[in-house]
Amino acid sequence: KKGIVHLLQSEGKGVDYLVLWLDCDREGENICFEVISCVMPNALSRPELRTPGPLQKIFRAKFSAVTPADIKKAMGSLGFPNEFESLSVEARQELDLKVGVAFSRFQTRYFQGKYSDLDARIVSYGPCQTPTLGFCVERHVLIQTFTPEPFWRVQPEAKKPGYPPTRFEWERGRMFDKRVASVFRELLLREGRIAVTNIVKREVKKGRPTPMNTVEMLKACSKALGMGPSHAMHTAESLYLQGYLSYPRTESTAYPGSYDIAEALNMHTRNPVWGDYATSLLHQGWTKPKGGVDVGDHPPITPCRGTRGDELYGEEARLFDLVTRHFLATISPDAVYLQTRVEAAGGGEKFVARGRIMVRPGWMAVMTMKYEEDVEYGDEEDEDDERGDEGAMPEFRVGETIELTE
């Protein structure tokens, strides 16, 4: 740290102007003032040097990606460092320190001597880390103390020529008393068939995903790519520094009004994998992204430059692939399924079978199933209705009786 201070003091000696290119969040604002204290310390007591006006010597660049376009745009619209955000960081640091010291002292005195295997001179407390550890411990205790309980369901199956067996779900769901469940099973076995009482067909939409923030990126990397949070952030930051991704630390899930979707799409038209899809969105028109939340720190995570398929390798290529597909999915139409619900009765009980077939793939054409299956992208139009099995169902008729095969 001392080396960085000496470097800034040496390189900044005698400068006329200072342009600050730090991260565009509160921590970045705080570092801005640390840099000012090294390069132009007199400006800390002279606000006119760092606020808009004829005497301004210190400027702040606001950017979210390390690309020529973003850098030129930031340089053409320089602002000023925000002292209030910097002071809020210092206040938070001081609170963290005081709370940490007080609770660390309390915990250390409380626990020492109570547990013989406690090998720690200090039982430290972190205002963020300790509550997070509490969530993990609570979840671990639930898993360790969970006692599985057996249950039974009646699930008749019927088969029509040319189709796989259709499984009907019991309206009662499940029972924890095997004897009672066996009675219902015997009643159904005596009849050996069920009668179709109602058929409902309708189109159901699976909504496109919202723009990606940091939490969603880490969840997707974990589930779809098998990458841990630390490794995923390191990879994303590497792509950011190379100019492939926008800033990967953001809470926003809404593209800003100034975001040029057409320009962003045009970058990907030459990619051998998703280039044709990006071209079709340009020609046929893209769908307005879902309304998310614009926190104001940074825009959602998006690709900042296109690739031709052989520029990135390994984990960087996999993460860039995921982010790009997600971006294309956010401006694609919703996926549409034709969902069929068949209601039947037998043995005095009611059953239902569901199935669905793809009508229009929409965004799922680019967010391939290897990602869609692992990560719960998109929202179902009807959350109360179960999804149903993929694939076409046999053609049933109301009043038809079907013999059971199992």
Tab-separated table of C-alpha atoms in Angstrom:
chain	number	residue	atom	x	y	z
A	1	LYS	CA	0.000	0.000	0.000
A	2	LYS	CA	2.850	2.379	0.799
A	3	GLY	CA	4.327	1.637	-2.615
A	4	ILE	CA	1.093	2.710	-4.319
A	5	VAL	CA	0.998	5.919	-2.270
A	6	HIS	CA	4.606	6.768	-3.217
A	7	LEU	CA	3.881	5.975	-6.879
A	8	LEU	CA	0.843	8.277	-6.952
A	9	GLN	CA	2.754	11.061	-5.211
A	10	SER	CA	5.669	10.686	-7.621
A	11	GLU	CA	3.618	10.496	-10.829
A	12	GLY	CA	1.196	13.200	-9.741
A	13	LYS	CA	3.813	15.780	-8.789
A	14	GLY	CA	3.084	19.095	-10.501
A	15	VAL	CA	-0.024	17.980	-12.398
A	16	ASP	CA	-2.563	20.586	-13.478
A	17	TYR	CA	-5.615	18.311	-13.683
A	18	LEU	CA	-6.663	14.993	-12.175
A	19	VAL	CA	-9.230	12.648	-13.763
A	20	LEU	CA	-10.387	9.832	-11.483
A	21	TRP	CA	-11.228	6.498	-13.161
A	22	LEU	CA	-12.296	4.394	-10.176
A	23	ASP	CA	-15.201	1.959	-9.863
A	24	CYS	CA	-18.538	3.748	-10.051
A	25	ASP	CA	-19.868	2.803	-6.631
A	26	ARG	CA	-19.523	4.142	-3.089
A	27	GLU	CA	-16.286	2.290	-2.445
A	28	GLY	CA	-14.935	3.763	-5.672
A	29	GLU	CA	-15.870	7.272	-4.508
A	30	ASN	CA	-14.001	6.696	-1.271
A	31	ILE	CA	-10.897	5.564	-3.148
A	32	CYS	CA	-11.198	8.724	-5.283
A	33	PHE	CA	-10.606	10.844	-2.200
A	34	GLU	CA	-7.716	8.633	-1.122
A	35	VAL	CA	-6.113	9.300	-4.516
A	36	ILE	CA	-6.804	13.034	-4.147
A	37	SER	CA	-5.033	12.995	-0.764
A	38	CYS	CA	-1.949	11.537	-2.476
A	39	VAL	CA	-1.887	13.653	-5.643
A	40	MET	CA	-3.586	16.967	-4.736
A	41	PRO	CA	-3.905	17.025	-0.934
A	42	ASN	CA	-4.676	20.764	-0.899
A	43	ALA	CA	-7.944	20.022	-2.802
A	44	LEU	CA	-9.386	18.295	0.288
A	45	SER	CA	-9.704	21.679	1.987
A	46	ARG	CA	-10.642	23.532	-1.208
A	47	PRO	CA	-13.969	22.183	-2.532
A	48	GLU	CA	-13.910	24.586	-5.484
A	49	LEU	CA	-11.092	22.507	-7.019
A	50	ARG	CA	-13.254	19.363	-7.127
A	51	THR	CA	-16.734	20.754	-7.834
A	52	PRO	CA	-18.138	22.224	-11.071
A	53	GLY	CA	-16.948	25.751	-11.723
A	54	PRO	CA	-14.136	27.805	-13.302
A	55	LEU	CA	-11.574	26.598	-10.733
A	56	GLN	CA	-12.309	22.863	-11.064
A	57	LYS	CA	-9.124	20.819	-11.419
A	58	ILE	CA	-10.365	17.373	-10.358
A	59	PHE	CA	-12.845	15.398	-12.481
A	60	ARG	CA	-14.654	12.090	-12.158
A	61	ALA	CA	-15.155	9.634	-15.035
A	62	LYS	CA	-18.283	7.433	-14.921
A	63	PHE	CA	-18.113	4.212	-16.909
A	64	SER	CA	-19.301	0.608	-16.742
A	65	ALA	CA	-17.151	-1.133	-19.346
A	66	VAL	CA	-13.551	-0.902	-20.522
A	67	THR	CA	-14.299	-0.433	-24.206
A	68	PRO	CA	-13.283	2.399	-26.552
A	69	ALA	CA	-16.882	3.637	-26.841
A	70	ASP	CA	-17.457	3.714	-23.066
A	71	ILE	CA	-14.098	5.343	-22.359
A	72	LYS	CA	-14.669	8.070	-24.967
A	73	LYS	CA	-18.201	8.651	-23.664
A	74	ALA	CA	-16.943	8.946	-20.067
A	75	MET	CA	-14.147	11.313	-21.104
A	76	GLY	CA	-16.658	13.480	-22.943
A	77	SER	CA	-18.962	13.804	-19.924
A	78	LEU	CA	-16.673	14.169	-16.911
A	79	GLY	CA	-18.293	14.929	-13.576
A	80	PHE	CA	-16.963	15.435	-10.071
A	81	PRO	CA	-16.249	13.105	-7.116
A	82	ASN	CA	-19.092	12.703	-4.613
A	83	GLU	CA	-17.806	13.540	-1.143
A	84	PHE	CA	-21.019	12.481	0.598
A	85	GLU	CA	-20.799	8.925	-0.777
A	86	SER	CA	-17.159	8.798	0.306
A	87	LEU	CA	-18.072	9.921	3.815
A	88	SER	CA	-20.829	7.280	3.992
A	89	VAL	CA	-18.201	4.599	3.314
A	90	GLU	CA	-15.989	5.954	6.096
A	91	ALA	CA	-18.958	6.007	8.479
A	92	ARG	CA	-19.776	2.405	7.603
A	93	GLN	CA	-16.133	1.380	8.105
A	94	GLU	CA	-16.073	3.025	11.518
A	95	LEU	CA	-19.341	1.375	12.546
A	96	ASP	CA	-18.085	-2.016	11.355
A	97	LEU	CA	-14.926	-1.567	13.407
A	98	LYS	CA	-16.716	-0.490	16.600
A	99	VAL	CA	-19.398	-3.172	16.367
A	100	GLY	CA	-16.784	-5.797	15.517
A	101	VAL	CA	-14.551	-4.871	18.447
A	102	ALA	CA	-17.427	-4.740	20.951
A	103	PHE	CA	-18.969	-8.082	19.944
A	104	SER	CA	-15.589	-9.788	19.540
A	105	ARG	CA	-14.700	-8.822	23.116
A	106	PHE	CA	-18.113	-10.015	24.356
A	107	GLN	CA	-17.954	-13.347	22.485
A	108	THR	CA	-14.391	-14.027	23.542
A	109	ARG	CA	-15.126	-13.521	27.235
A	110	TYR	CA	-18.415	-15.424	27.028
A	111	PHE	CA	-17.180	-18.555	25.241
A	112	GLN	CA	-13.677	-18.960	26.651
A	113	GLY	CA	-13.684	-21.493	29.457
A	114	LYS	CA	-17.083	-22.903	28.467
A	115	TYR	CA	-15.807	-25.250	25.757
A	116	SER	CA	-12.677	-27.295	26.298
A	117	ASP	CA	-12.048	-27.752	22.576
A	118	LEU	CA	-12.285	-24.022	21.773
A	119	ASP	CA	-8.826	-23.269	20.452
A	120	ALA	CA	-9.013	-19.533	19.901
A	121	ARG	CA	-7.590	-16.567	21.793
A	122	ILE	CA	-10.150	-14.316	20.104
A	123	VAL	CA	-13.648	-15.291	18.930
A	124	SER	CA	-14.038	-12.568	16.319
A	125	TYR	CA	-17.297	-11.050	15.083
A	126	GLY	CA	-17.897	-9.526	11.658
A	127	PRO	CA	-21.061	-7.432	11.082
A	128	CYS	CA	-21.521	-9.091	7.678
A	129	GLN	CA	-19.665	-12.374	8.042
A	130	THR	CA	-21.211	-13.600	11.303
A	131	PRO	CA	-24.888	-13.212	10.252
A	132	THR	CA	-24.020	-14.928	6.969
A	133	LEU	CA	-22.410	-17.755	8.916
A	134	GLY	CA	-25.628	-17.922	10.940
A	135	PHE	CA	-27.690	-18.550	7.775
A	136	CYS	CA	-25.318	-21.351	6.766
A	137	VAL	CA	-25.389	-22.951	10.224
A	138	GLU	CA	-29.200	-22.731	10.402
A	139	ARG	CA	-29.492	-24.476	7.036
A	140	HIS	CA	-26.929	-27.108	8.064
A	141	VAL	CA	-28.841	-27.848	11.281
A	142	LEU	CA	-32.100	-28.256	9.328
A	143	ILE	CA	-30.447	-30.754	6.992
A	144	GLN	CA	-28.789	-32.700	9.815
A	145	THR	CA	-31.929	-32.908	11.951
A	146	PHE	CA	-34.349	-33.687	9.123
A	147	THR	CA	-36.151	-36.993	9.624
A	148	PRO	CA	-37.572	-38.451	6.409
A	149	GLU	CA	-41.083	-39.842	6.656
A	150	PRO	CA	-42.393	-42.428	4.168
A	151	PHE	CA	-45.514	-41.598	2.172
A	152	TRP	CA	-47.648	-43.311	-0.484
A	153	ARG	CA	-49.414	-42.156	-3.643
A	154	VAL	CA	-51.832	-43.795	-6.046
A	155	GLN	CA	-50.514	-43.227	-9.589
A	156	PRO	CA	-52.407	-45.067	-12.315
A	157	GLU	CA	-50.890	-45.320	-15.786
A	158	ALA	CA	-52.729	-45.761	-19.073
A	159	LYS	CA	-51.324	-46.344	-22.542
A	160	LYS	CA	-52.618	-45.549	-25.990
A	161	PRO	CA	-51.094	-47.015	-29.151
A	162	GLY	CA	-48.265	-44.896	-30.536
A	163	TYR	CA	-47.680	-42.961	-27.319
A	164	PRO	CA	-45.658	-43.610	-24.161
A	165	PRO	CA	-47.653	-44.431	-21.003
A	166	THR	CA	-49.563	-41.494	-19.501
A	167	ARG	CA	-49.224	-41.152	-15.759
A	168	PHE	CA	-52.136	-39.670	-13.814
A	169	GLU	CA	-51.512	-37.871	-10.524
A	170	TRP	CA	-53.786	-38.413	-7.552
A	171	GLU	CA	-55.806	-35.350	-6.549
A	172	ARG	CA	-55.165	-36.139	-2.869
A	173	GLY	CA	-51.429	-35.878	-3.487
A	174	ARG	CA	-49.871	-38.248	-0.947
A	175	MET	CA	-50.712	-40.057	2.273
A	176	PHE	CA	-48.560	-40.947	5.245
A	177	ASP	CA	-50.761	-43.916	6.254
A	178	LYS	CA	-49.998	-46.906	4.045
A	179	ARG	CA	-53.133	-48.810	5.057
A	180	VAL	CA	-55.443	-45.991	3.962
A	181	ALA	CA	-53.530	-45.521	0.704
A	182	SER	CA	-53.782	-49.282	0.050
A	183	VAL	CA	-57.567	-49.123	0.393
A	184	PHE	CA	-57.785	-46.485	-2.345
A	185	ARG	CA	-55.442	-48.542	-4.500
A	186	GLU	CA	-57.624	-51.637	-4.150
A	187	LEU	CA	-60.761	-49.668	-5.081
A	188	LEU	CA	-59.063	-48.518	-8.285
A	189	LEU	CA	-57.735	-52.004	-9.073
A	190	ARG	CA	-61.232	-53.468	-8.876
A	191	GLU	CA	-62.445	-51.172	-11.618
A	192	GLY	CA	-59.248	-51.508	-13.657
A	193	ARG	CA	-60.031	-48.368	-15.652
A	194	ILE	CA	-60.581	-44.642	-15.332
A	195	ALA	CA	-63.017	-42.362	-17.158
A	196	VAL	CA	-62.019	-39.018	-18.702
A	197	THR	CA	-64.207	-36.287	-17.200
A	198	ASN	CA	-62.707	-33.081	-18.589
A	199	ILE	CA	-60.011	-31.850	-21.010
A	200	VAL	CA	-58.523	-28.336	-20.993
A	201	LYS	CA	-56.066	-27.058	-23.597
A	202	ARG	CA	-54.498	-23.619	-23.484
A	203	GLU	CA	-51.360	-21.745	-24.384
A	204	VAL	CA	-48.985	-20.977	-21.532
A	205	LYS	CA	-46.092	-18.537	-21.716
A	206	LYS	CA	-42.689	-18.959	-20.129
A	207	GLY	CA	-41.458	-15.410	-19.698
A	208	ARG	CA	-38.034	-14.245	-20.826
A	209	PRO	CA	-35.480	-13.616	-18.076
A	210	THR	CA	-34.748	-10.189	-16.633
A	211	PRO	CA	-31.328	-8.570	-17.225
A	212	MET	CA	-28.523	-10.141	-15.213
A	213	ASN	CA	-27.133	-8.745	-11.966
A	214	THR	CA	-24.278	-10.127	-9.887
A	215	VAL	CA	-26.368	-12.475	-7.743
A	216	GLU	CA	-28.091	-14.026	-10.778
A	217	MET	CA	-24.758	-14.417	-12.559
A	218	LEU	CA	-23.239	-16.260	-9.592
A	219	LYS	CA	-26.308	-18.511	-9.270
A	220	ALA	CA	-26.222	-19.325	-12.984
A	221	CYS	CA	-22.483	-20.018	-12.891
A	222	SER	CA	-22.932	-22.354	-9.937
A	223	LYS	CA	-25.883	-24.301	-11.346
A	224	ALA	CA	-25.154	-24.342	-15.075
A	225	LEU	CA	-21.347	-24.164	-15.197
A	226	GLY	CA	-20.333	-25.687	-11.862
A	227	MET	CA	-18.265	-22.608	-10.979
A	228	GLY	CA	-18.019	-21.406	-7.382
A	229	PRO	CA	-18.745	-17.736	-6.538
A	230	SER	CA	-15.108	-16.728	-6.015
A	231	HIS	CA	-13.924	-18.366	-9.222
A	232	ALA	CA	-16.889	-16.968	-11.172
A	233	MET	CA	-16.211	-13.396	-9.974
A	234	HIS	CA	-12.505	-13.726	-10.759
A	235	THR	CA	-13.346	-14.927	-14.276
A	236	ALA	CA	-15.950	-12.174	-14.795
A	237	GLU	CA	-13.518	-9.482	-13.633
A	238	SER	CA	-10.882	-10.829	-16.016
A	239	LEU	CA	-13.372	-10.576	-18.893
A	240	TYR	CA	-14.281	-7.055	-17.740
A	241	LEU	CA	-10.643	-5.923	-17.740
A	242	GLN	CA	-10.218	-7.355	-21.248
A	243	GLY	CA	-13.262	-5.415	-22.429
A	244	TYR	CA	-15.559	-8.403	-23.020
A	245	LEU	CA	-18.081	-7.779	-20.212
A	246	SER	CA	-19.527	-4.758	-18.449
A	247	TYR	CA	-18.721	-4.234	-14.776
A	248	PRO	CA	-19.681	-7.509	-13.017
A	249	ARG	CA	-20.586	-6.049	-9.619
A	250	THR	CA	-24.081	-4.614	-9.927
A	251	GLU	CA	-27.510	-4.909	-8.338
A	252	SER	CA	-29.421	-3.485	-11.311
A	253	THR	CA	-31.788	-5.641	-13.383
A	254	ALA	CA	-32.976	-2.970	-15.821
A	255	TYR	CA	-31.124	-1.623	-18.836
A	256	PRO	CA	-30.694	2.175	-18.692
A	257	GLY	CA	-32.603	4.279	-21.209
A	258	SER	CA	-29.337	5.177	-22.943
A	259	TYR	CA	-28.426	1.531	-23.624
A	260	ASP	CA	-28.208	0.976	-27.402
A	261	ILE	CA	-29.665	-2.501	-27.966
A	262	ALA	CA	-29.226	-2.353	-31.747
A	263	GLU	CA	-25.518	-1.603	-31.406
A	264	ALA	CA	-25.132	-4.368	-28.815
A	265	LEU	CA	-26.868	-6.874	-31.112
A	266	ASN	CA	-24.795	-5.858	-34.109
A	267	MET	CA	-21.608	-6.884	-32.284
A	268	HIS	CA	-22.728	-10.525	-32.213
A	269	THR	CA	-23.909	-11.043	-35.790
A	270	ARG	CA	-20.587	-12.621	-36.845
A	271	ASN	CA	-20.441	-15.187	-34.072
A	272	PRO	CA	-20.608	-18.743	-35.512
A	273	VAL	CA	-22.872	-19.976	-32.684
A	274	TRP	CA	-25.449	-17.262	-32.024
A	275	GLY	CA	-24.723	-14.873	-34.903
A	276	ASP	CA	-27.768	-15.945	-36.946
A	277	TYR	CA	-30.029	-15.521	-33.925
A	278	ALA	CA	-28.700	-12.001	-33.246
A	279	THR	CA	-29.193	-11.130	-36.928
A	280	SER	CA	-32.805	-12.335	-36.835
A	281	LEU	CA	-33.523	-10.126	-33.810
A	282	LEU	CA	-32.083	-7.143	-35.680
A	283	HIS	CA	-34.169	-7.789	-38.794
A	284	GLN	CA	-37.421	-8.940	-37.176
A	285	GLY	CA	-37.261	-6.630	-34.186
A	286	TRP	CA	-36.373	-7.407	-30.586
A	287	THR	CA	-38.735	-7.546	-27.617
A	288	LYS	CA	-38.706	-4.844	-24.981
A	289	PRO	CA	-36.796	-6.150	-21.933
A	290	LYS	CA	-38.707	-6.862	-18.743
A	291	GLY	CA	-38.878	-4.009	-16.289
A	292	GLY	CA	-36.375	-4.668	-13.545
A	293	VAL	CA	-34.750	-2.400	-10.972
A	294	ASP	CA	-32.200	0.279	-11.834
A	295	VAL	CA	-30.209	0.747	-8.624
A	296	GLY	CA	-28.066	3.419	-10.263
A	297	ASP	CA	-24.629	1.990	-9.519
A	298	HIS	CA	-23.960	0.070	-12.737
A	299	PRO	CA	-26.151	-1.336	-15.515
A	300	PRO	CA	-26.837	-5.098	-15.703
A	301	ILE	CA	-24.049	-7.419	-16.814
A	302	THR	CA	-23.855	-7.554	-20.617
A	303	PRO	CA	-21.301	-8.492	-23.284
A	304	CYS	CA	-19.375	-5.441	-24.512
A	305	ARG	CA	-17.793	-6.873	-27.637
A	306	GLY	CA	-18.435	-9.720	-30.032
A	307	THR	CA	-16.296	-12.773	-30.647
A	308	ARG	CA	-15.841	-15.025	-33.647
A	309	GLY	CA	-15.634	-18.196	-31.581
A	310	ASP	CA	-11.876	-18.653	-31.099
A	311	GLU	CA	-10.826	-15.668	-29.001
A	312	LEU	CA	-11.655	-17.026	-25.548
A	313	TYR	CA	-10.868	-20.391	-23.988
A	314	GLY	CA	-11.769	-22.441	-20.928
A	315	GLU	CA	-13.785	-20.864	-18.144
A	316	GLU	CA	-13.702	-17.414	-19.735
A	317	ALA	CA	-15.310	-18.764	-22.896
A	318	ARG	CA	-18.000	-20.614	-20.917
A	319	LEU	CA	-18.888	-17.580	-18.800
A	320	PHE	CA	-18.940	-15.245	-21.809
A	321	ASP	CA	-21.201	-17.751	-23.593
A	322	LEU	CA	-23.628	-17.759	-20.642
A	323	VAL	CA	-23.765	-13.958	-20.287
A	324	THR	CA	-24.213	-13.403	-24.030
A	325	ARG	CA	-26.992	-15.971	-24.343
A	326	HIS	CA	-28.704	-14.436	-21.309
A	327	PHE	CA	-28.500	-10.957	-22.870
A	328	LEU	CA	-30.018	-12.222	-26.135
A	329	ALA	CA	-32.743	-14.022	-24.163
A	330	THR	CA	-33.747	-10.822	-22.315
A	331	ILE	CA	-34.709	-9.129	-25.611
A	332	SER	CA	-36.369	-12.180	-27.184
A	333	PRO	CA	-40.087	-13.080	-27.243
A	334	ASP	CA	-41.545	-15.250	-24.503
A	335	ALA	CA	-41.624	-18.995	-25.083
A	336	VAL	CA	-45.116	-20.430	-25.694
A	337	TYR	CA	-46.329	-23.948	-24.865
A	338	LEU	CA	-49.617	-25.694	-25.590
A	339	GLN	CA	-50.559	-27.228	-22.259
A	340	THR	CA	-53.085	-30.052	-21.984
A	341	ARG	CA	-54.808	-31.027	-18.738
A	342	VAL	CA	-56.794	-34.271	-18.667
A	343	GLU	CA	-59.026	-34.921	-15.659
A	344	ALA	CA	-60.225	-38.462	-14.940
A	345	ALA	CA	-62.033	-40.450	-12.246
A	346	GLY	CA	-61.927	-44.051	-11.090
A	347	GLY	CA	-62.533	-45.996	-7.909
A	348	GLY	CA	-64.293	-42.979	-6.449
A	349	GLU	CA	-61.114	-40.900	-6.746
A	350	LYS	CA	-60.038	-38.064	-9.066
A	351	PHE	CA	-56.848	-37.939	-11.084
A	352	VAL	CA	-55.191	-35.509	-13.488
A	353	ALA	CA	-52.523	-35.788	-16.197
A	354	ARG	CA	-50.651	-32.865	-17.736
A	355	GLY	CA	-48.487	-32.497	-20.775
A	356	ARG	CA	-47.180	-29.696	-22.941
A	357	ILE	CA	-45.561	-29.195	-26.307
A	358	MET	CA	-43.518	-26.256	-27.548
A	359	VAL	CA	-45.411	-23.942	-29.903
A	360	ARG	CA	-42.945	-21.043	-30.203
A	361	PRO	CA	-39.517	-21.392	-28.546
A	362	GLY	CA	-38.898	-17.638	-28.246
A	363	TRP	CA	-35.944	-16.927	-25.968
A	364	MET	CA	-35.389	-20.630	-25.296
A	365	ALA	CA	-34.031	-20.983	-28.842
A	366	VAL	CA	-30.851	-19.195	-27.743
A	367	MET	CA	-30.810	-20.080	-24.035
A	368	THR	CA	-30.292	-23.736	-24.802
A	369	MET	CA	-31.692	-26.464	-22.600
A	370	LYS	CA	-28.300	-27.172	-21.010
A	371	TYR	CA	-28.699	-23.789	-19.285
A	372	GLU	CA	-32.495	-23.634	-19.008
A	373	GLU	CA	-32.736	-26.994	-17.246
A	374	ASP	CA	-30.076	-26.131	-14.663
A	375	VAL	CA	-31.156	-22.567	-13.962
A	376	GLU	CA	-34.762	-21.538	-13.371
A	377	TYR	CA	-34.872	-18.924	-16.112
A	378	GLY	CA	-38.110	-17.159	-16.879
A	379	ASP	CA	-41.478	-17.202	-15.135
A	380	GLU	CA	-44.469	-19.387	-15.776
A	381	GLU	CA	-47.666	-17.528	-16.685
A	382	ASP	CA	-49.699	-19.631	-14.241
A	383	GLU	CA	-47.721	-20.431	-11.121
A	384	ASP	CA	-50.616	-22.369	-9.585
A	385	ASP	CA	-50.625	-24.917	-12.405
A	386	GLU	CA	-47.994	-27.616	-12.591
A	387	ARG	CA	-45.680	-27.639	-15.557
A	388	GLY	CA	-46.487	-31.105	-16.877
A	389	ASP	CA	-44.368	-33.531	-18.857
A	390	GLU	CA	-42.667	-32.405	-22.046
A	391	GLY	CA	-44.040	-33.982	-25.203
A	392	ALA	CA	-47.389	-34.529	-26.859
A	393	MET	CA	-50.146	-36.337	-24.956
A	394	PRO	CA	-52.456	-38.921	-26.495
A	395	GLU	CA	-55.772	-37.664	-27.859
A	396	PHE	CA	-58.328	-38.324	-25.138
A	397	ARG	CA	-62.087	-37.720	-25.347
A	398	VAL	CA	-64.457	-36.695	-22.572
A	399	GLY	CA	-66.430	-39.736	-21.444
A	400	GLU	CA	-63.812	-42.177	-22.745
A	401	THR	CA	-62.789	-45.008	-20.443
A	402	ILE	CA	-59.178	-46.134	-20.421
A	403	GLU	CA	-57.822	-49.429	-19.157
A	404	LEU	CA	-54.966	-49.146	-16.708
A	405	THR	CA	-51.621	-50.728	-17.543
A	406	GLU	CA	-50.043	-50.140	-14.149
